[in-house]
PDB file of C-alpha atoms and ligand atoms in Angstrom:
ATOM      1  CA  UNK A1033     115.954 106.092 111.026  1.00 71.00           C
ATOM      2  CA  UNK A1034     114.504 103.945 113.776  1.00 75.00           C
ATOM      3  CA  UNK A1035     110.785 104.284 114.249  1.00 91.00           C
ATOM      4  CA  UNK A1036     107.761 103.878 112.042  1.00 97.00           C
ATOM      5  CA  UNK A1037     106.187 106.196 109.501  1.00 98.00           C
ATOM      6  CA  UNK A1038     102.453 105.788 109.014  1.00 98.00           C
ATOM      7  CA  UNK A1039     100.542 106.524 105.829  1.00 98.00           C
ATOM      8  CA  UNK A1040      96.906 107.533 106.283  1.00 98.00           C
ATOM      9  CA  UNK A1041      95.241 104.654 104.451  1.00 98.00           C
ATOM     10  CA  UNK A1042      91.478 105.237 104.438  1.00 98.00           C
ATOM     11  CA  UNK A1043      91.692 106.730 100.923  1.00 97.00           C
ATOM     12  CA  UNK A1044      94.335 108.034  98.523  1.00 96.00           C
ATOM     13  CA  UNK A1045      97.589 106.942  96.917  1.00 96.00           C
ATOM     14  CA  UNK A1046      98.795 105.012  99.928  1.00 98.00           C
ATOM     15  CA  UNK A1047     100.855 102.383  98.141  1.00 97.00           C
ATOM     16  CA  UNK A1048     103.056 104.920  96.342  1.00 97.00           C
ATOM     17  CA  UNK A1049     104.030 106.563  99.640  1.00 98.00           C
ATOM     18  CA  UNK A1050     104.711 103.205 101.309  1.00 98.00           C
ATOM     19  CA  UNK A1051     106.972 102.291  98.393  1.00 97.00           C
ATOM     20  CA  UNK A1052     109.041 105.492  98.681  1.00 97.00           C
ATOM     21  CA  UNK A1053     109.389 105.102 102.440  1.00 98.00           C
ATOM     22  CA  UNK A1054     110.373 101.453 102.173  1.00 97.00           C
ATOM     23  CA  UNK A1055     112.872 102.436  99.475  1.00 96.00           C
ATOM     24  CA  UNK A1056     114.447 104.747 102.050  1.00 96.00           C
ATOM     25  CA  UNK A1057     114.808 101.782 104.398  1.00 96.00           C
ATOM     26  CA  UNK A1058     112.153 103.063 106.781  1.00 96.00           C
ATOM     27  CA  UNK A1059     109.543 100.941 108.535  1.00 97.00           C
ATOM     28  CA  UNK A1060     106.235 102.115 107.053  1.00 98.00           C
ATOM     29  CA  UNK A1061     102.636 101.065 107.575  1.00 98.00           C
ATOM     30  CA  UNK A1062      99.124 102.021 106.591  1.00 98.00           C
ATOM     31  CA  UNK A1063      97.061 103.748 109.275  1.00 98.00           C
ATOM     32  CA  UNK A1064      93.315 103.119 109.432  1.00 98.00           C
ATOM     33  CA  UNK A1065      92.628 103.355 113.139  1.00 97.00           C
ATOM     34  CA  UNK A1066      93.879 105.229 116.162  1.00 98.00           C
ATOM     35  CA  UNK A1067      95.714 102.212 117.609  1.00 98.00           C
ATOM     36  CA  UNK A1068      97.794 102.054 114.402  1.00 98.00           C
ATOM     37  CA  UNK A1069      98.569 105.766 114.636  1.00 98.00           C
ATOM     38  CA  UNK A1070      99.852 105.176 118.171  1.00 98.00           C
ATOM     39  CA  UNK A1071     102.596 102.960 116.730  1.00 97.00           C
ATOM     40  CA  UNK A1072     103.862 105.705 114.394  1.00 98.00           C
ATOM     41  CA  UNK A1073     106.486 108.397 114.872  1.00 98.00           C
ATOM     42  CA  UNK A1074     105.464 110.368 111.780  1.00 98.00           C
ATOM     43  CA  UNK A1075     102.558 110.386 109.348  1.00 98.00           C
ATOM     44  CA  UNK A1076     101.992 110.931 105.636  1.00 98.00           C
ATOM     45  CA  UNK A1077      98.643 112.270 104.426  1.00 98.00           C
ATOM     46  CA  UNK A1078      98.547 111.178 100.770  1.00 98.00           C
ATOM     47  CA  UNK A1079      96.920 112.610  97.684  1.00 97.00           C
ATOM     48  CA  UNK A1080      93.367 111.584  97.016  1.00 97.00           C
ATOM     49  CA  UNK A1081      90.088 113.350  97.589  1.00 97.00           C
ATOM     50  CA  UNK A1082      90.261 115.614 100.620  1.00 98.00           C
ATOM     51  CA  UNK A1083      86.507 115.705 101.281  1.00 97.00           C
ATOM     52  CA  UNK A1084      86.269 111.909 101.287  1.00 97.00           C
ATOM     53  CA  UNK A1085      89.407 111.579 103.374  1.00 98.00           C
ATOM     54  CA  UNK A1086      88.081 113.990 106.004  1.00 97.00           C
ATOM     55  CA  UNK A1087      84.713 112.226 106.172  1.00 97.00           C
ATOM     56  CA  UNK A1088      86.340 108.814 106.520  1.00 98.00           C
ATOM     57  CA  UNK A1089      88.746 110.141 109.140  1.00 98.00           C
ATOM     58  CA  UNK A1090      85.752 111.324 111.161  1.00 97.00           C
ATOM     59  CA  UNK A1091      83.864 108.028 110.688  1.00 97.00           C
ATOM     60  CA  UNK A1092      86.900 105.964 111.678  1.00 98.00           C
ATOM     61  CA  UNK A1093      87.607 108.249 114.648  1.00 97.00           C
ATOM     62  CA  UNK A1094      91.031 109.273 113.384  1.00 98.00           C
ATOM     63  CA  UNK A1095      90.468 113.031 113.130  1.00 97.00           C
ATOM     64  CA  UNK A1096      90.935 113.902 116.797  1.00 98.00           C
ATOM     65  CA  UNK A1097      93.831 111.463 117.384  1.00 98.00           C
ATOM     66  CA  UNK A1098      95.747 112.946 114.413  1.00 98.00           C
ATOM     67  CA  UNK A1099      95.038 116.498 115.630  1.00 98.00           C
ATOM     68  CA  UNK A1100      96.241 115.539 119.072  1.00 98.00           C
ATOM     69  CA  UNK A1101      99.493 114.016 117.743  1.00 98.00           C
ATOM     70  CA  UNK A1102     100.149 117.053 115.529  1.00 98.00           C
ATOM     71  CA  UNK A1103      99.699 119.262 118.570  1.00 97.00           C
ATOM     72  CA  UNK A1104     102.202 117.059 120.416  1.00 97.00           C
ATOM     73  CA  UNK A1105     104.792 117.565 117.660  1.00 97.00           C
ATOM     74  CA  UNK A1106     104.487 114.512 115.412  1.00 98.00           C
ATOM     75  CA  UNK A1107     106.045 115.247 111.990  1.00 98.00           C
ATOM     76  CA  UNK A1108     103.516 115.088 109.149  1.00 98.00           C
ATOM     77  CA  UNK A1109     103.918 115.310 105.376  1.00 98.00           C
ATOM     78  CA  UNK A1110     100.750 116.181 103.450  1.00 98.00           C
ATOM     79  CA  UNK A1111     100.770 115.882  99.661  1.00 98.00           C
ATOM     80  CA  UNK A1112      98.037 117.414  97.479  1.00 98.00           C
ATOM     81  CA  UNK A1113      94.783 116.388  99.218  1.00 98.00           C
ATOM     82  CA  UNK A1114      97.011 115.858 102.262  1.00 98.00           C
ATOM     83  CA  UNK A1115      98.062 119.517 102.080  1.00 98.00           C
ATOM     84  CA  UNK A1116      94.374 120.491 102.119  1.00 98.00           C
ATOM     85  CA  UNK A1117      93.806 118.273 105.158  1.00 98.00           C
ATOM     86  CA  UNK A1118      96.657 119.967 107.011  1.00 98.00           C
ATOM     87  CA  UNK A1119      95.492 123.510 106.268  1.00 98.00           C
ATOM     88  CA  UNK A1120      93.635 125.534 108.876  1.00 98.00           C
ATOM     89  CA  UNK A1121      91.593 127.271 106.140  1.00 98.00           C
ATOM     90  CA  UNK A1122      90.295 126.023 102.767  1.00 98.00           C
ATOM     91  CA  UNK A1123      88.886 128.009  99.834  1.00 97.00           C
ATOM     92  CA  UNK A1124      86.657 126.371  97.224  1.00 95.00           C
ATOM     93  CA  UNK A1125      86.087 123.514  99.626  1.00 94.00           C
ATOM     94  CA  UNK A1126      82.935 121.424  99.592  1.00 95.00           C
ATOM     95  CA  UNK A1127      80.131 122.727 101.830  1.00 93.00           C
ATOM     96  CA  UNK A1128      81.155 122.128 105.422  1.00 92.00           C
ATOM     97  CA  UNK A1129      84.489 120.598 104.403  1.00 95.00           C
ATOM     98  CA  UNK A1130      86.438 119.740 107.514  1.00 96.00           C
ATOM     99  CA  UNK A1131      90.219 119.566 107.795  1.00 98.00           C
ATOM    100  CA  UNK A1132      92.621 118.148 110.332  1.00 98.00           C
ATOM    101  CA  UNK A1133      94.390 121.508 110.507  1.00 98.00           C
ATOM    102  CA  UNK A1134      97.576 122.601 112.224  1.00 98.00           C
ATOM    103  CA  UNK A1135      99.151 124.395 109.267  1.00 98.00           C
ATOM    104  CA  UNK A1136      98.531 128.131 109.594  1.00 98.00           C
ATOM    105  CA  UNK A1137      97.698 128.578 105.922  1.00 98.00           C
ATOM    106  CA  UNK A1138      94.828 129.182 103.546  1.00 98.00           C
ATOM    107  CA  UNK A1139      94.784 126.645 100.727  1.00 98.00           C
ATOM    108  CA  UNK A1140      92.671 126.817  97.573  1.00 97.00           C
ATOM    109  CA  UNK A1141      91.403 123.480  96.278  1.00 96.00           C
ATOM    110  CA  UNK A1142      91.728 122.686  92.556  1.00 94.00           C
ATOM    111  CA  UNK A1143      93.518 126.027  92.260  1.00 95.00           C
ATOM    112  CA  UNK A1144      95.273 125.663  88.923  1.00 91.00           C
ATOM    113  CA  UNK A1145      92.032 125.542  86.982  1.00 82.00           C
ATOM    114  CA  UNK A1146      90.943 123.638  83.925  1.00 65.00           C
ATOM    115  CA  UNK A1147      93.670 124.667  81.448  1.00 59.00           C
ATOM    116  CA  UNK A1148      96.412 123.293  83.641  1.00 76.00           C
ATOM    117  CA  UNK A1149      94.264 120.828  85.552  1.00 86.00           C
ATOM    118  CA  UNK A1150      97.219 118.470  85.748  1.00 92.00           C
ATOM    119  CA  UNK A1151     100.809 119.191  84.728  1.00 94.00           C
ATOM    120  CA  UNK A1152     104.437 118.423  85.500  1.00 94.00           C
ATOM    121  CA  UNK A1153     107.299 120.822  86.028  1.00 95.00           C
ATOM    122  CA  UNK A1154     110.745 121.068  87.601  1.00 96.00           C
ATOM    123  CA  UNK A1155     110.753 123.124  90.781  1.00 97.00           C
ATOM    124  CA  UNK A1156     113.479 124.570  92.946  1.00 98.00           C
ATOM    125  CA  UNK A1157     112.834 123.534  96.510  1.00 98.00           C
ATOM    126  CA  UNK A1158     114.633 125.290  99.376  1.00 97.00           C
ATOM    127  CA  UNK A1159     117.230 123.021 100.922  1.00 92.00           C
ATOM    128  CA  UNK A1160     117.621 120.736  97.889  1.00 94.00           C
ATOM    129  CA  UNK A1161     120.519 121.105  95.455  1.00 95.00           C
ATOM    130  CA  UNK A1162     118.715 119.964  92.312  1.00 96.00           C
ATOM    131  CA  UNK A1163     115.151 120.716  91.183  1.00 97.00           C
ATOM    132  CA  UNK A1164     112.303 118.401  92.074  1.00 96.00           C
ATOM    133  CA  UNK A1165     110.251 116.952  89.239  1.00 95.00           C
ATOM    134  CA  UNK A1166     106.776 117.872  90.464  1.00 96.00           C
ATOM    135  CA  UNK A1167     103.553 116.222  89.296  1.00 96.00           C
ATOM    136  CA  UNK A1168     100.416 118.311  89.920  1.00 96.00           C
ATOM    137  CA  UNK A1169      97.008 116.579  89.687  1.00 95.00           C
ATOM    138  CA  UNK A1170      94.016 118.862  90.335  1.00 95.00           C
ATOM    139  CA  UNK A1171      96.276 120.374  92.920  1.00 97.00           C
ATOM    140  CA  UNK A1172      95.694 123.015  95.566  1.00 97.00           C
ATOM    141  CA  UNK A1173      97.975 126.015  96.070  1.00 97.00           C
ATOM    142  CA  UNK A1174      98.616 128.141  99.127  1.00 98.00           C
ATOM    143  CA  UNK A1175      97.120 131.640  99.182  1.00 97.00           C
ATOM    144  CA  UNK A1176      97.992 132.982 102.628  1.00 97.00           C
ATOM    145  CA  UNK A1177     100.420 131.849 105.277  1.00 98.00           C
ATOM    146  CA  UNK A1178     100.854 132.770 108.914  1.00 98.00           C
ATOM    147  CA  UNK A1179     104.194 134.088 110.239  1.00 97.00           C
ATOM    148  CA  UNK A1180     105.455 130.636 111.240  1.00 97.00           C
ATOM    149  CA  UNK A1181     105.147 129.170 107.756  1.00 98.00           C
ATOM    150  CA  UNK A1182     108.213 128.923 105.518  1.00 98.00           C
ATOM    151  CA  UNK A1183     107.638 128.779 101.750  1.00 98.00           C
ATOM    152  CA  UNK A1184     109.917 126.140 100.180  1.00 98.00           C
ATOM    153  CA  UNK A1185     108.758 126.314  96.556  1.00 98.00           C
ATOM    154  CA  UNK A1186     106.406 128.288  94.335  1.00 98.00           C
ATOM    155  CA  UNK A1187     104.644 127.654  91.010  1.00 96.00           C
ATOM    156  CA  UNK A1188     102.313 129.995  89.131  1.00 94.00           C
ATOM    157  CA  UNK A1189     103.269 132.679  91.696  1.00 95.00           C
ATOM    158  CA  UNK A1190     101.874 130.702  94.608  1.00 97.00           C
ATOM    159  CA  UNK A1191     103.501 128.612  97.318  1.00 98.00           C
ATOM    160  CA  UNK A1192     103.307 124.906  96.491  1.00 98.00           C
ATOM    161  CA  UNK A1193     105.592 123.563  99.209  1.00 98.00           C
ATOM    162  CA  UNK A1194     105.592 124.877 102.772  1.00 98.00           C
ATOM    163  CA  UNK A1195     106.911 123.952 106.193  1.00 98.00           C
ATOM    164  CA  UNK A1196     105.776 124.996 109.640  1.00 98.00           C
ATOM    165  CA  UNK A1197     107.621 123.358 112.501  1.00 97.00           C
ATOM    166  CA  UNK A1198     106.812 119.644 112.290  1.00 97.00           C
ATOM    167  CA  UNK A1199     104.482 120.028 109.308  1.00 98.00           C
ATOM    168  CA  UNK A1200     105.478 119.764 105.661  1.00 98.00           C
ATOM    169  CA  UNK A1201     103.031 120.111 102.773  1.00 98.00           C
ATOM    170  CA  UNK A1202     103.311 119.976  98.995  1.00 98.00           C
ATOM    171  CA  UNK A1203     100.687 120.717  96.333  1.00 98.00           C
ATOM    172  CA  UNK A1204     102.346 118.166  94.084  1.00 98.00           C
ATOM    173  CA  UNK A1205     102.896 114.408  94.331  1.00 97.00           C
ATOM    174  CA  UNK A1206     106.520 113.626  95.214  1.00 95.00           C
ATOM    175  CA  UNK A1207     105.606 109.939  95.566  1.00 93.00           C
ATOM    176  CA  UNK A1208     104.759 109.108  91.959  1.00 91.00           C
ATOM    177  CA  UNK A1209     108.015 109.473  90.047  1.00 87.00           C
ATOM    178  CA  UNK A1210     110.865 107.974  92.026  1.00 83.00           C
ATOM    179  CA  UNK A1211     111.552 111.215  93.931  1.00 93.00           C
ATOM    180  CA  UNK A1212     112.433 110.573  97.566  1.00 97.00           C
ATOM    181  CA  UNK A1213     113.960 113.827  98.766  1.00 97.00           C
ATOM    182  CA  UNK A1214     110.685 115.285 100.076  1.00 98.00           C
ATOM    183  CA  UNK A1215     110.160 112.154 102.182  1.00 98.00           C
ATOM    184  CA  UNK A1216     113.743 112.567 103.391  1.00 97.00           C
ATOM    185  CA  UNK A1217     112.791 116.047 104.638  1.00 97.00           C
ATOM    186  CA  UNK A1218     110.042 114.382 106.683  1.00 98.00           C
ATOM    187  CA  UNK A1219     112.549 111.904 108.110  1.00 97.00           C
ATOM    188  CA  UNK A1220     114.833 114.847 109.015  1.00 96.00           C
ATOM    189  CA  UNK A1221     111.963 116.238 111.104  1.00 95.00           C
ATOM    190  CA  UNK A1222     111.666 112.897 112.906  1.00 94.00           C
ATOM    191  CA  UNK A1223     115.404 112.859 113.710  1.00 87.00           C
ATOM    192  CA  UNK A1224     115.295 116.310 115.321  1.00 80.00           C
TER     193      UNK A1224
HETATM  194  N1  LIG B 985      91.468 117.907  94.148  1.00 53.09           N
HETATM  195  C1  LIG B 985      91.678 116.981  95.225  1.00 53.09           C
HETATM  196  C2  LIG B 985      91.009 117.447  96.503  1.00 53.09           C
HETATM  197  O1  LIG B 985      90.451 118.476  96.562  1.00 53.09           O
HETATM  198  C3  LIG B 985      93.154 116.761  95.471  1.00 53.09           C
HETATM  199  C4  LIG B 985      93.771 116.068  94.295  1.00 53.09           C
HETATM  200  C5  LIG B 985      94.925 115.184  94.626  1.00 53.09           C
HETATM  201  O2  LIG B 985      95.191 114.846  95.769  1.00 53.09           O
HETATM  202  N2  LIG B 985      95.589 114.753  93.588  1.00 53.09           N
HETATM  203  O3  LIG B 985      91.033 116.759  97.474  1.00 53.09           O
END
């Protein structure tokens, strides 16, 4: 792929995403300001802490530029906290928790609860031949989706991977265990 994939780099597991993207032979860079976003053809919103990420995005004046680019069709992959940031509606969010939005879905933060706070499992993901080894860390799940949202994978009876047009979101962390097929799905969206 020609072009550059940005990784939102104000907070979260930025380095892991950069490593996967570079492993795929893609030009990848951290994004901390709007001028850096301008240089990107796609964006990854990593795992981390969604409340902190949203606050920093507001402080660094990245919130509106990302919203604008999403509206203009830029492909975005959100993983875990990144899924929360993409969602239009959040349950169990912090008071006044803001999101970037764009994904017509309701996402519940820390949804899996204390017993299964963090866990790993193999998941079938629509479009992939072999299961994905999925690592969940205080992960959200999806509770409601609008008509334009396609569910790609479920766990514990809830969607944990979804796609809506140029937006792709997973509850789990595809960047931590050598998996690169979810990032490839993002690159497919860039090629289109
Ligand atoms: N629980 C975190 C949040 O609400 C997400 C956890 C993660 O990204 N691993 O933002």
